[in-house]
Amino acid sequence: MERYDIVVVGAGTAGMPCAIEAVATGARVLVVEAQDQVGGTLHVSLGQLSGAGSALQAERGISDSAKAHMADIERINRGTGRRDILELTLPRQGATIDWLMENGFDMDPVCPTILHLHEAYREARTYWGVEGGISVLKVLTPLFDAAMAKPNATLMLSTKATGLKTDGGRVAGVTVEGPGCTREIATDIVVLATGGYGSNAQLFARLTGGQALYTAAMPGSDGSGIEIAEQAGAALRGQDLFLPTYAGIPEKGDGNRVIWRHMPSLTPQVRQPWELHLTTEGRRFVREDDPSVDNREHALAAEPDMSFWCVFDDAIQDKAPALLPGWTAAELAAAWNARPDFVTAPDLATLADRTEMKSDALAESLAAYNDACTGASADPMGRTHLPQAIAGPGFRAIRMRGMVLKTPAGLDVDQTLTVRRTDGTPITGLHAVGEAIGGSTLSGRGFISGMSVTPALTLGRWLGRTLGQSPGARKTESAA
Ligand SMILES: Cc1cc2nc3c(=O)[nH]c(=O)nc-3n(C[C@H](O)[C@H](O)[C@H](O)COP(=O)(O)OP(=O)(O)OC[C@H]3O[C@@H](n4cnc5c(N)ncnc54)[C@H](O)[C@@H]3O)c2cc1C
């Protein structure tokens, strides 16, 4: 049977740096990747990063620290993340930014900055490359290719890990299925860098309170790494910590896939709202211009199906800055003509009928907002951006969905990133990193800028180095 010191499952955001570092220690490393390409979610991710104490911050005179980063995170997510894992990654994240820069990262010159897409940090510690996640991948790829060219490294693409072997409570091997064959690989160390489950609607419903899935995840984010660990006795955490992203529109009217280009412009710091956001019953549920996206996301999470109608009229359609800036004119025309989630109506009663909102509630919501626009009364939700009444003739509504960028639940790990059983004991030799440990482990019930990609890179590197240097990793040479 083939034997490796370390098997890294998944060659994405966390798996690639993990393998690079593990190979550098001289350990015999196998990387198995289910897709026919490496990079995982970096192919679609915005690749926003965060890190305190980087050289770039120092150059700009920004005084920042891991402690301040931690305080900001715990302010935003109300302490719902794992402090012990945050303590592992945050002090190393500034160095991750430096490492990317040393390896040719094409940093957007506006960075580091404060980003408003997610709840804003108090300090300028968010960064991104000019090509988003692809910029990160462009740094990782040559380093990964060089590592895989070494004699102690093997890469198997289009090969999926389908099971784990344990012996006396320790990892003993992994079953992989590649083109036309199933193989058993012997190893004492498996790293599950398999990402989340944002492309697996069934698993999403099971691990996320039965919610329907609207997703921008890569197809490879199928949760299979989490499932094989569960079968080996691993405990999960974070099932109760889902927070939807505010908000997406599926690419197709009857589909659940959201592409980033089709995201509506709902960040008030970028575009103030001219529309109303109404529940499927026609009620207001949020202050649309609330500068806190966290407030808006929690309001959406409290709605039973985490969706809303974005309502406006023809005059606003003509006058307001684009609500859907990434859509082409042809895509928009096709959507308004044919999609059930893009509704036009000559009057409010017809709008209620076509959207199935309650006509009384819809009329009351608009009347109260319109009164606020004329100054007759205050807006019932406290909204202050009141550009003009939504009075028709000609009304419009677009159905928007709370959506998934990262999945909250994942494998429970200890501070060495060793996977734990439900009784809290470690499964020796089984490790997890990246979104496989649950997006909520670091972000809690919140979206924390850069706190998926950066920890995946940072802890991926740390784990690869640590495992490669551990005495347990060097068995192959002596056994051979
Ligand atoms: C549209 C979008 C935008 C985002 N923007 C940001 C952002 O700006 N900043 C941020 O911090 N986060 C962002 N995220 C989240 C972040 O990108 C991900 O959480 C992170 O990239 C996941 O890294 P990972 O290594 O855990 O998984 P991935 O990068 O997804 O890698 C997992 C790899 O494992 C492989 N795999 C899975 N199962 C198996 C198996 N059984 N056998 C073999 N291989 C397997 C997959 O094919 C994949 O290649 C975004 C996510 C999306 C979808």
Coordinates of C-alpha atoms and ligand atoms in Angstrom, one line a residue:
M1 CA 0.0 0.0 0.0
E2 CA 1.2 3.5 -0.8
R3 CA 2.3 5.4 2.3
Y4 CA 2.8 9.1 2.9
D5 CA 3.8 11.1 5.9
I6 CA 1.0 13.6 5.4
V7 CA -2.1 13.6 3.1
V8 CA -3.6 17.0 2.4
V9 CA -7.1 16.6 1.1
G10 CA -8.2 19.6 -1.0
A11 CA -5.9 22.0 -2.9
G12 CA -7.7 25.3 -2.3
T13 CA -7.1 28.4 -0.2
A14 CA -5.9 26.4 2.9
G15 CA -4.6 23.2 1.3
M16 CA -2.2 24.8 -1.2
P17 CA -0.2 26.8 1.5
C18 CA -0.4 23.8 3.8
A19 CA 1.1 21.5 1.2
I20 CA 3.8 24.1 0.2
E21 CA 5.0 24.3 3.8
A22 CA 4.8 20.6 4.6
V23 CA 6.8 19.7 1.5
A24 CA 9.4 22.3 2.5
T25 CA 10.0 20.3 5.7
G26 CA 11.0 17.3 3.7
A27 CA 8.0 15.2 4.7
R28 CA 6.5 13.0 2.1
V29 CA 3.3 14.7 1.1
L30 CA 0.3 13.6 -1.0
V31 CA -2.2 16.2 -2.1
V32 CA -5.6 14.9 -3.4
E33 CA -7.9 17.3 -5.1
A34 CA -11.4 16.3 -6.2
Q35 CA -11.5 18.9 -9.1
D36 CA -9.3 18.9 -12.2
Q37 CA -7.8 22.2 -11.1
V38 CA -6.3 23.6 -7.9
G39 CA -7.4 26.8 -6.2
G40 CA -10.8 25.9 -4.7
T41 CA -12.9 28.9 -3.8
L42 CA -10.2 31.4 -4.8
H43 CA -11.5 31.1 -8.3
V44 CA -14.7 33.1 -7.2
S45 CA -13.7 34.6 -3.9
L46 CA -13.4 38.4 -3.6
G47 CA -10.1 37.5 -1.8
Q48 CA -10.5 40.2 0.8
L49 CA -7.8 39.8 3.5
S50 CA -7.3 41.2 6.9
G51 CA -4.2 41.3 9.1
A52 CA -2.8 43.6 11.8
G53 CA 0.8 44.7 12.0
S54 CA 1.7 44.3 8.3
A55 CA 4.5 46.2 6.7
L56 CA 2.0 48.0 4.5
Q57 CA 0.2 49.3 7.6
A58 CA 3.5 50.5 9.0
E59 CA 4.3 52.3 5.8
R60 CA 1.0 54.2 6.1
G61 CA 1.6 55.0 9.7
I62 CA -1.2 52.8 10.9
S63 CA -0.7 51.4 14.4
D64 CA -2.5 48.2 14.7
S65 CA -2.2 44.9 16.7
A66 CA -3.7 41.4 16.8
K67 CA -5.2 42.5 20.1
A68 CA -7.1 45.4 18.5
H69 CA -8.1 43.1 15.6
M70 CA -9.5 40.6 18.2
A71 CA -11.4 43.4 20.0
D72 CA -12.9 44.5 16.7
I73 CA -14.0 41.0 15.8
E74 CA -15.6 40.4 19.2
R75 CA -17.4 43.7 19.0
I76 CA -18.8 42.8 15.6
N77 CA -19.8 39.2 16.3
R78 CA -20.6 39.7 20.0
G79 CA -18.0 37.1 21.0
T80 CA -19.6 34.3 19.1
G81 CA -16.3 33.1 17.5
R82 CA -13.7 30.7 19.0
R83 CA -11.2 32.9 20.9
D84 CA -8.6 30.1 21.1
I85 CA -8.5 29.7 17.3
L86 CA -8.5 33.4 16.8
E87 CA -5.5 33.6 19.1
L88 CA -3.8 31.1 16.9
T89 CA -4.4 33.0 13.6
L90 CA -4.6 36.7 14.4
P91 CA -1.0 37.3 15.6
R92 CA 0.2 35.6 12.3
Q93 CA -2.1 37.4 9.8
G94 CA 0.0 40.5 9.4
A95 CA 2.9 38.2 8.4
T96 CA 0.6 36.5 5.9
I97 CA 0.0 39.9 4.1
D98 CA 3.8 40.5 4.1
W99 CA 4.4 37.0 2.7
L100 CA 1.9 37.6 -0.1
M101 CA 3.6 40.9 -0.9
E102 CA 7.1 39.3 -0.9
N103 CA 5.8 36.8 -3.4
G104 CA 4.5 39.4 -5.9
F105 CA 0.9 40.0 -4.7
D106 CA -0.8 42.7 -6.8
M107 CA -2.3 44.7 -3.9
D108 CA -4.9 47.2 -4.8
P109 CA -3.2 50.6 -4.0
V110 CA -6.2 51.7 -1.8
C111 CA -5.3 49.0 0.7
P112 CA -5.1 48.7 3.6
T113 CA -8.5 50.3 4.1
I114 CA -11.8 50.2 6.0
L115 CA -14.3 48.1 4.0
H116 CA -18.1 48.6 4.3
L117 CA -19.3 45.5 2.4
H118 CA -19.1 43.7 5.7
E119 CA -19.4 45.4 9.2
A120 CA -16.6 47.9 9.2
Y121 CA -13.5 47.4 11.4
R122 CA -12.4 50.5 13.3
E123 CA -8.9 50.3 11.8
A124 CA -7.7 50.1 8.2
R125 CA -6.7 46.4 8.0
T126 CA -8.6 45.1 5.0
Y127 CA -6.6 44.3 1.8
W128 CA -7.4 42.8 -1.6
G129 CA -5.6 42.2 -4.8
V130 CA -6.6 43.9 -8.1
E131 CA -8.0 40.5 -9.3
G132 CA -9.6 39.5 -5.9
G133 CA -9.2 35.8 -5.1
I134 CA -7.3 35.2 -8.4
S135 CA -4.6 37.6 -7.1
V136 CA -4.1 35.2 -4.2
L137 CA -4.1 32.2 -6.5
K138 CA -1.5 33.9 -8.7
V139 CA 0.9 34.0 -5.7
L140 CA 0.1 30.4 -4.5
T141 CA 0.3 28.7 -7.9
P142 CA 4.0 29.0 -8.7
L143 CA 5.0 28.2 -5.1
F144 CA 2.6 25.2 -5.1
D145 CA 3.9 24.0 -8.6
A146 CA 7.5 24.2 -7.3
A147 CA 6.6 22.2 -4.2
M148 CA 4.8 19.6 -6.2
A149 CA 7.8 19.2 -8.5
K150 CA 9.9 18.1 -5.5
P151 CA 10.6 14.3 -5.1
N152 CA 8.8 14.2 -1.8
A153 CA 5.5 15.5 -3.2
T154 CA 2.7 13.9 -5.1
L155 CA -0.4 15.6 -6.5
M156 CA -3.5 13.7 -7.6
L157 CA -6.1 15.9 -9.3
S158 CA -9.7 14.7 -10.1
T159 CA -9.2 12.5 -7.0
K160 CA -11.7 12.6 -4.1
A161 CA -11.1 11.4 -0.6
T162 CA -14.1 9.2 0.2
G163 CA -13.3 7.7 3.6
L164 CA -10.9 7.7 6.5
K165 CA -9.3 4.7 8.1
T166 CA -8.7 4.7 11.8
D167 CA -6.9 2.2 14.1
G168 CA -7.2 2.4 17.8
G169 CA -8.7 5.9 17.6
R170 CA -5.8 7.2 15.4
V171 CA -5.8 8.0 11.7
A172 CA -4.3 5.1 9.7
G173 CA -5.2 6.0 6.2
V174 CA -7.5 7.5 3.6
T175 CA -9.5 6.1 0.8
V176 CA -9.4 8.0 -2.5
E177 CA -11.3 7.7 -5.7
G178 CA -9.5 8.8 -8.9
P179 CA -10.2 8.4 -12.5
G180 CA -11.2 4.7 -12.8
C181 CA -9.9 3.5 -9.5
T182 CA -10.2 3.5 -5.8
R183 CA -7.1 3.3 -3.7
E184 CA -6.2 3.0 0.0
I185 CA -3.5 5.3 1.1
A186 CA -1.6 4.6 4.4
T187 CA -0.8 7.6 6.5
D188 CA -0.7 8.7 10.1
I189 CA -1.7 12.4 9.3
V190 CA -4.6 13.6 7.2
V191 CA -5.3 17.3 6.8
L192 CA -8.9 18.1 5.7
A193 CA -8.6 21.3 3.8
T194 CA -11.8 20.5 1.9
G195 CA -13.7 23.8 2.4
G196 CA -17.3 24.3 3.2
Y197 CA -20.6 22.9 2.0
G198 CA -22.1 25.8 0.2
S199 CA -22.8 23.7 -2.9
N200 CA -24.6 20.9 -1.1
A201 CA -28.3 21.9 -0.5
Q202 CA -29.1 18.8 1.4
L203 CA -26.1 19.1 3.8
F204 CA -26.8 22.8 4.1
A205 CA -30.4 22.1 5.2
R206 CA -29.1 19.5 7.7
L207 CA -26.4 21.6 9.2
T208 CA -28.1 25.0 8.9
G209 CA -31.6 24.8 10.4
G210 CA -33.4 23.5 7.3
Q211 CA -32.7 26.7 5.4
A212 CA -33.0 26.8 1.6
L213 CA -29.6 27.4 -0.1
Y214 CA -28.9 30.4 -2.3
T215 CA -25.2 30.3 -3.0
A216 CA -22.1 31.7 -4.7
A217 CA -19.9 28.7 -3.6
M218 CA -17.8 26.7 -6.0
P219 CA -19.1 23.3 -7.0
G220 CA -16.2 21.6 -5.1
S221 CA -17.6 23.0 -1.8
D222 CA -19.7 19.9 -1.3
G223 CA -19.0 19.2 2.3
S224 CA -17.6 15.7 1.6
G225 CA -14.6 16.3 3.8
I226 CA -16.9 17.2 6.7
E227 CA -19.0 14.1 6.0
I228 CA -16.1 11.6 6.0
A229 CA -14.8 13.0 9.2
E230 CA -18.3 12.7 10.8
Q231 CA -18.3 9.1 9.8
A232 CA -15.0 8.7 11.6
G233 CA -16.6 10.1 14.8
A234 CA -15.8 13.8 14.4
A235 CA -17.9 16.4 16.2
L236 CA -19.4 19.4 14.5
R237 CA -19.9 22.9 15.7
G238 CA -21.5 26.1 14.5
Q239 CA -24.9 24.8 13.2
D240 CA -26.7 27.6 15.0
L241 CA -24.5 30.4 13.8
F242 CA -25.7 31.0 10.2
L243 CA -26.0 34.6 9.1
P244 CA -27.1 35.2 5.5
T245 CA -25.3 37.7 3.3
Y246 CA -27.5 40.7 2.5
A247 CA -28.5 39.8 -0.3
G248 CA -28.3 38.0 -3.7
I249 CA -30.4 37.4 -6.8
P250 CA -30.0 33.9 -8.4
E251 CA -28.5 33.9 -11.9
K252 CA -31.6 32.1 -13.2
G253 CA -35.1 32.8 -12.0
D254 CA -35.6 29.2 -10.9
G255 CA -32.1 28.5 -9.7
N256 CA -30.2 28.9 -6.5
R257 CA -26.8 29.9 -7.8
V258 CA -25.7 33.5 -7.3
I259 CA -22.9 35.0 -9.3
W260 CA -21.1 38.0 -7.8
R261 CA -21.5 40.2 -10.9
H262 CA -25.3 39.9 -10.3
M263 CA -25.2 41.1 -6.7
P264 CA -27.5 44.1 -6.1
S265 CA -25.8 47.3 -4.8
L266 CA -27.2 47.4 -1.3
T267 CA -24.3 48.9 0.7
P268 CA -25.5 52.4 1.7
Q269 CA -21.9 53.6 1.9
V270 CA -21.6 52.8 -1.8
R271 CA -25.2 53.5 -3.0
Q272 CA -28.0 54.9 -0.8
P273 CA -31.2 53.0 -1.2
W274 CA -34.1 54.5 -3.2
E275 CA -36.2 51.3 -2.7
L276 CA -38.1 49.7 0.1
H277 CA -37.3 46.2 1.3
L278 CA -40.5 44.3 2.2
T279 CA -41.1 40.9 3.6
T280 CA -43.0 38.4 1.5
E281 CA -46.0 39.7 3.3
G282 CA -45.4 43.3 2.4
R283 CA -44.1 44.6 5.7
R284 CA -41.0 46.6 6.4
F285 CA -38.4 44.6 8.4
V286 CA -35.3 46.7 8.2
R287 CA -34.0 50.2 7.9
E288 CA -32.7 50.0 4.3
D289 CA -30.1 52.7 4.8
D290 CA -28.8 51.3 8.1
P291 CA -25.0 51.8 7.8
S292 CA -24.6 48.6 9.8
V293 CA -24.8 45.6 7.4
D294 CA -24.7 43.4 10.5
N295 CA -28.0 44.9 11.7
R296 CA -29.5 44.3 8.2
E297 CA -28.2 40.7 8.1
H298 CA -29.6 39.9 11.5
A299 CA -33.0 41.4 10.5
L300 CA -33.0 39.2 7.4
A301 CA -32.0 36.2 9.4
A302 CA -35.1 36.7 11.6
E303 CA -37.4 36.4 8.5
P304 CA -38.7 32.8 8.0
D305 CA -37.4 32.3 4.5
M306 CA -34.6 34.9 4.6
S307 CA -35.9 36.7 1.5
F308 CA -37.5 40.0 0.7
W309 CA -39.0 42.0 -2.2
C310 CA -37.1 45.1 -3.2
V311 CA -39.9 47.5 -4.3
F312 CA -39.7 50.7 -6.3
D313 CA -41.4 52.4 -9.2
D314 CA -40.7 53.4 -12.8
A315 CA -39.6 56.9 -11.9
I316 CA -37.0 55.5 -9.5
Q317 CA -35.9 53.0 -12.1
D318 CA -35.1 55.9 -14.5
K319 CA -33.6 58.3 -11.9
A320 CA -31.7 56.4 -9.3
P321 CA -28.1 55.1 -9.6
A322 CA -28.1 51.5 -10.9
L323 CA -29.4 49.0 -8.3
L324 CA -28.0 46.1 -10.4
P325 CA -24.8 47.6 -11.8
G326 CA -23.3 44.3 -13.0
W327 CA -26.2 43.3 -15.2
T328 CA -26.1 44.0 -18.9
A329 CA -29.0 45.7 -20.6
A330 CA -29.9 42.5 -22.3
E331 CA -29.8 40.5 -19.1
L332 CA -32.0 43.1 -17.4
A333 CA -34.5 43.2 -20.2
A334 CA -34.8 39.4 -20.3
A335 CA -35.2 39.3 -16.5
W336 CA -38.0 41.9 -16.5
N337 CA -39.7 40.2 -19.4
A338 CA -39.7 36.6 -18.2
R339 CA -38.6 36.0 -14.6
P340 CA -41.1 35.5 -11.8
D341 CA -38.8 37.2 -9.3
F342 CA -38.7 40.4 -11.5
V343 CA -42.2 41.8 -11.3
T344 CA -43.7 44.8 -12.9
A345 CA -47.2 46.1 -12.3
P346 CA -49.3 49.1 -13.3
D347 CA -50.6 49.6 -9.8
L348 CA -50.1 48.5 -6.2
A349 CA -53.0 46.0 -6.1
T350 CA -51.6 44.2 -9.2
L351 CA -48.1 44.3 -7.6
A352 CA -49.5 42.6 -4.5
D353 CA -51.2 40.1 -6.6
R354 CA -48.2 39.2 -8.7
T355 CA -45.7 39.1 -5.8
E356 CA -48.2 37.5 -3.3
M357 CA -47.6 40.3 -0.8
K358 CA -50.6 41.2 1.3
S359 CA -52.2 44.2 -0.5
D360 CA -53.1 46.0 2.8
A361 CA -49.6 45.5 4.2
L362 CA -48.0 46.6 1.0
A363 CA -50.1 49.7 0.7
E364 CA -49.5 50.7 4.4
S365 CA -45.7 50.2 4.1
L366 CA -45.6 52.5 1.0
A367 CA -47.9 55.1 2.5
A368 CA -45.9 55.4 5.7
Y369 CA -42.6 55.7 3.8
N370 CA -44.1 58.2 1.3
D371 CA -45.3 60.3 4.3
A372 CA -41.7 60.3 5.5
C373 CA -40.5 61.4 2.1
T374 CA -42.8 64.4 2.1
G375 CA -41.9 65.3 5.7
A376 CA -45.4 64.5 7.0
S377 CA -44.1 62.0 9.5
A378 CA -40.9 60.2 10.5
D379 CA -40.0 57.0 8.7
P380 CA -41.3 54.1 10.9
M381 CA -38.0 52.3 10.6
G382 CA -35.9 55.4 11.3
R383 CA -34.6 55.7 7.7
T384 CA -33.0 59.0 6.9
H385 CA -32.3 58.6 3.1
L386 CA -35.7 59.6 1.7
P387 CA -35.0 60.6 -1.9
Q388 CA -38.5 60.4 -3.3
A389 CA -41.9 58.7 -2.7
I390 CA -42.6 55.3 -4.3
A391 CA -46.0 56.3 -5.8
G392 CA -46.1 54.9 -9.4
P393 CA -47.6 54.8 -11.8
G394 CA -45.7 51.7 -12.7
F395 CA -44.3 49.6 -9.8
R396 CA -41.5 47.1 -9.8
A397 CA -40.3 44.5 -7.4
I398 CA -37.3 42.1 -7.3
R399 CA -37.1 39.1 -5.0
M400 CA -33.8 39.1 -3.1
R401 CA -32.4 36.3 -1.0
G402 CA -30.2 35.9 2.0
M403 CA -27.3 34.0 0.5
V404 CA -24.3 31.9 1.4
L405 CA -20.7 33.0 0.9
K406 CA -19.3 30.8 3.6
T407 CA -21.0 28.0 5.5
P408 CA -21.1 28.3 9.3
A409 CA -20.8 24.8 10.6
G410 CA -17.7 22.6 10.5
L411 CA -15.4 20.2 12.2
D412 CA -14.7 20.8 15.8
V413 CA -11.0 21.2 16.3
D414 CA -8.7 21.9 19.3
Q415 CA -6.0 24.6 19.3
T416 CA -3.6 22.3 17.3
L417 CA -6.3 22.0 14.6
T418 CA -6.8 18.4 15.5
V419 CA -10.4 17.2 15.0
R420 CA -12.3 16.3 18.1
R421 CA -14.9 13.6 18.8
T422 CA -18.2 14.5 20.3
D423 CA -16.8 13.6 23.8
G424 CA -14.0 16.2 23.2
T425 CA -11.2 13.7 22.7
P426 CA -8.9 14.2 19.7
I427 CA -8.9 11.9 16.7
T428 CA -5.1 11.7 16.6
G429 CA -3.7 12.5 13.2
L430 CA -6.8 14.0 11.8
H431 CA -6.6 17.8 11.2
A432 CA -8.8 20.4 9.6
V433 CA -8.2 23.9 8.4
G434 CA -10.0 26.5 6.4
E435 CA -13.8 26.5 6.0
A436 CA -13.9 22.8 6.9
I437 CA -13.7 24.0 10.6
G438 CA -16.8 26.1 10.0
G439 CA -17.0 29.7 8.9
S440 CA -18.4 30.6 12.3
T441 CA -15.3 29.3 14.2
L442 CA -13.5 32.6 13.4
S443 CA -16.3 34.9 12.3
G444 CA -18.9 33.8 14.8
R445 CA -22.4 34.8 13.9
G446 CA -21.2 37.6 11.7
F447 CA -19.2 38.5 8.6
I448 CA -15.8 39.6 9.5
S449 CA -13.8 41.2 6.8
G450 CA -11.1 38.9 5.4
M451 CA -11.6 36.4 8.1
S452 CA -12.0 33.3 5.9
V453 CA -9.3 33.7 3.3
T454 CA -6.6 35.0 5.6
P455 CA -7.0 32.4 8.3
A456 CA -7.1 29.7 5.6
L457 CA -3.8 30.9 4.3
T458 CA -2.3 31.6 7.7
L459 CA -3.4 28.4 9.5
G460 CA -2.8 26.4 6.3
R461 CA 0.8 27.5 6.3
W462 CA 1.2 27.1 10.1
L463 CA -0.3 23.6 10.0
G464 CA 1.8 22.3 7.1
R465 CA 5.0 23.5 8.8
T466 CA 4.0 22.2 12.2
L467 CA 2.9 18.8 11.0
G468 CA 5.9 18.4 8.7
Q469 CA 8.3 19.2 11.6
S470 CA 6.5 16.9 14.1
P471 CA 8.3 13.6 15.0
G472 CA 5.2 11.6 13.8
A473 CA 5.6 12.9 10.3
R474 CA 8.9 11.2 9.3
K475 CA 8.0 7.5 9.0
T476 CA 8.0 6.9 5.4
E477 CA 11.8 7.0 4.8
S478 CA 12.6 4.7 7.6
A479 CA 9.7 2.3 6.7
A480 CA 10.7 2.3 3.0
Ligands
LIG1 C1 -18.2 34.6 -3.9 C2 -17.4 34.5 -2.7 C3 -16.7 35.6 -2.2 C4 -15.9 35.4 -1.0 N1 -15.2 36.5 -0.6 C5 -14.4 36.4 0.5 C6 -13.6 37.4 0.9 O1 -13.5 38.5 0.2 N2 -12.8 37.3 2.0 C7 -12.8 36.1 2.7 O2 -12.1 36.1 3.7 N3 -13.6 35.1 2.4 C8 -14.4 35.2 1.3 N4 -15.2 34.2 0.9 C9 -15.0 32.9 1.6 C10 -13.6 32.3 1.3 O3 -13.3 32.5 0.0 C11 -13.6 30.8 1.6 O4 -14.1 30.5 2.9 C12 -12.2 30.2 1.5 O5 -11.6 30.5 0.3 C13 -12.3 28.7 1.7 O6 -11.0 28.2 1.7 P1 -10.8 26.6 1.9 O7 -9.4 26.3 1.7 O8 -11.4 26.2 3.2 O9 -11.7 25.9 0.8 P2 -11.5 26.0 -0.8 O10 -10.7 27.1 -1.2 O11 -12.9 25.9 -1.3 O12 -10.8 24.6 -1.1 C14 -11.3 23.4 -0.8 C15 -10.8 22.4 -1.9 O13 -11.1 21.1 -1.4 C16 -11.5 20.3 -2.5 N5 -12.3 19.2 -2.0 C17 -13.5 19.2 -1.3 N6 -13.8 18.0 -0.9 C18 -12.8 17.1 -1.3 C19 -12.6 15.7 -1.1 N7 -13.5 14.9 -0.5 N8 -11.5 15.2 -1.7 C20 -10.6 16.0 -2.4 N9 -10.8 17.3 -2.5 C21 -11.9 17.9 -2.0 C22 -12.4 21.3 -3.3 O14 -12.5 20.8 -4.6 C23 -11.5 22.5 -3.2 O15 -10.6 22.6 -4.2 C24 -15.9 34.2 -0.3 C25 -16.6 33.1 -0.8 C26 -17.4 33.3 -2.0 C27 -18.1 32.1 -2.5

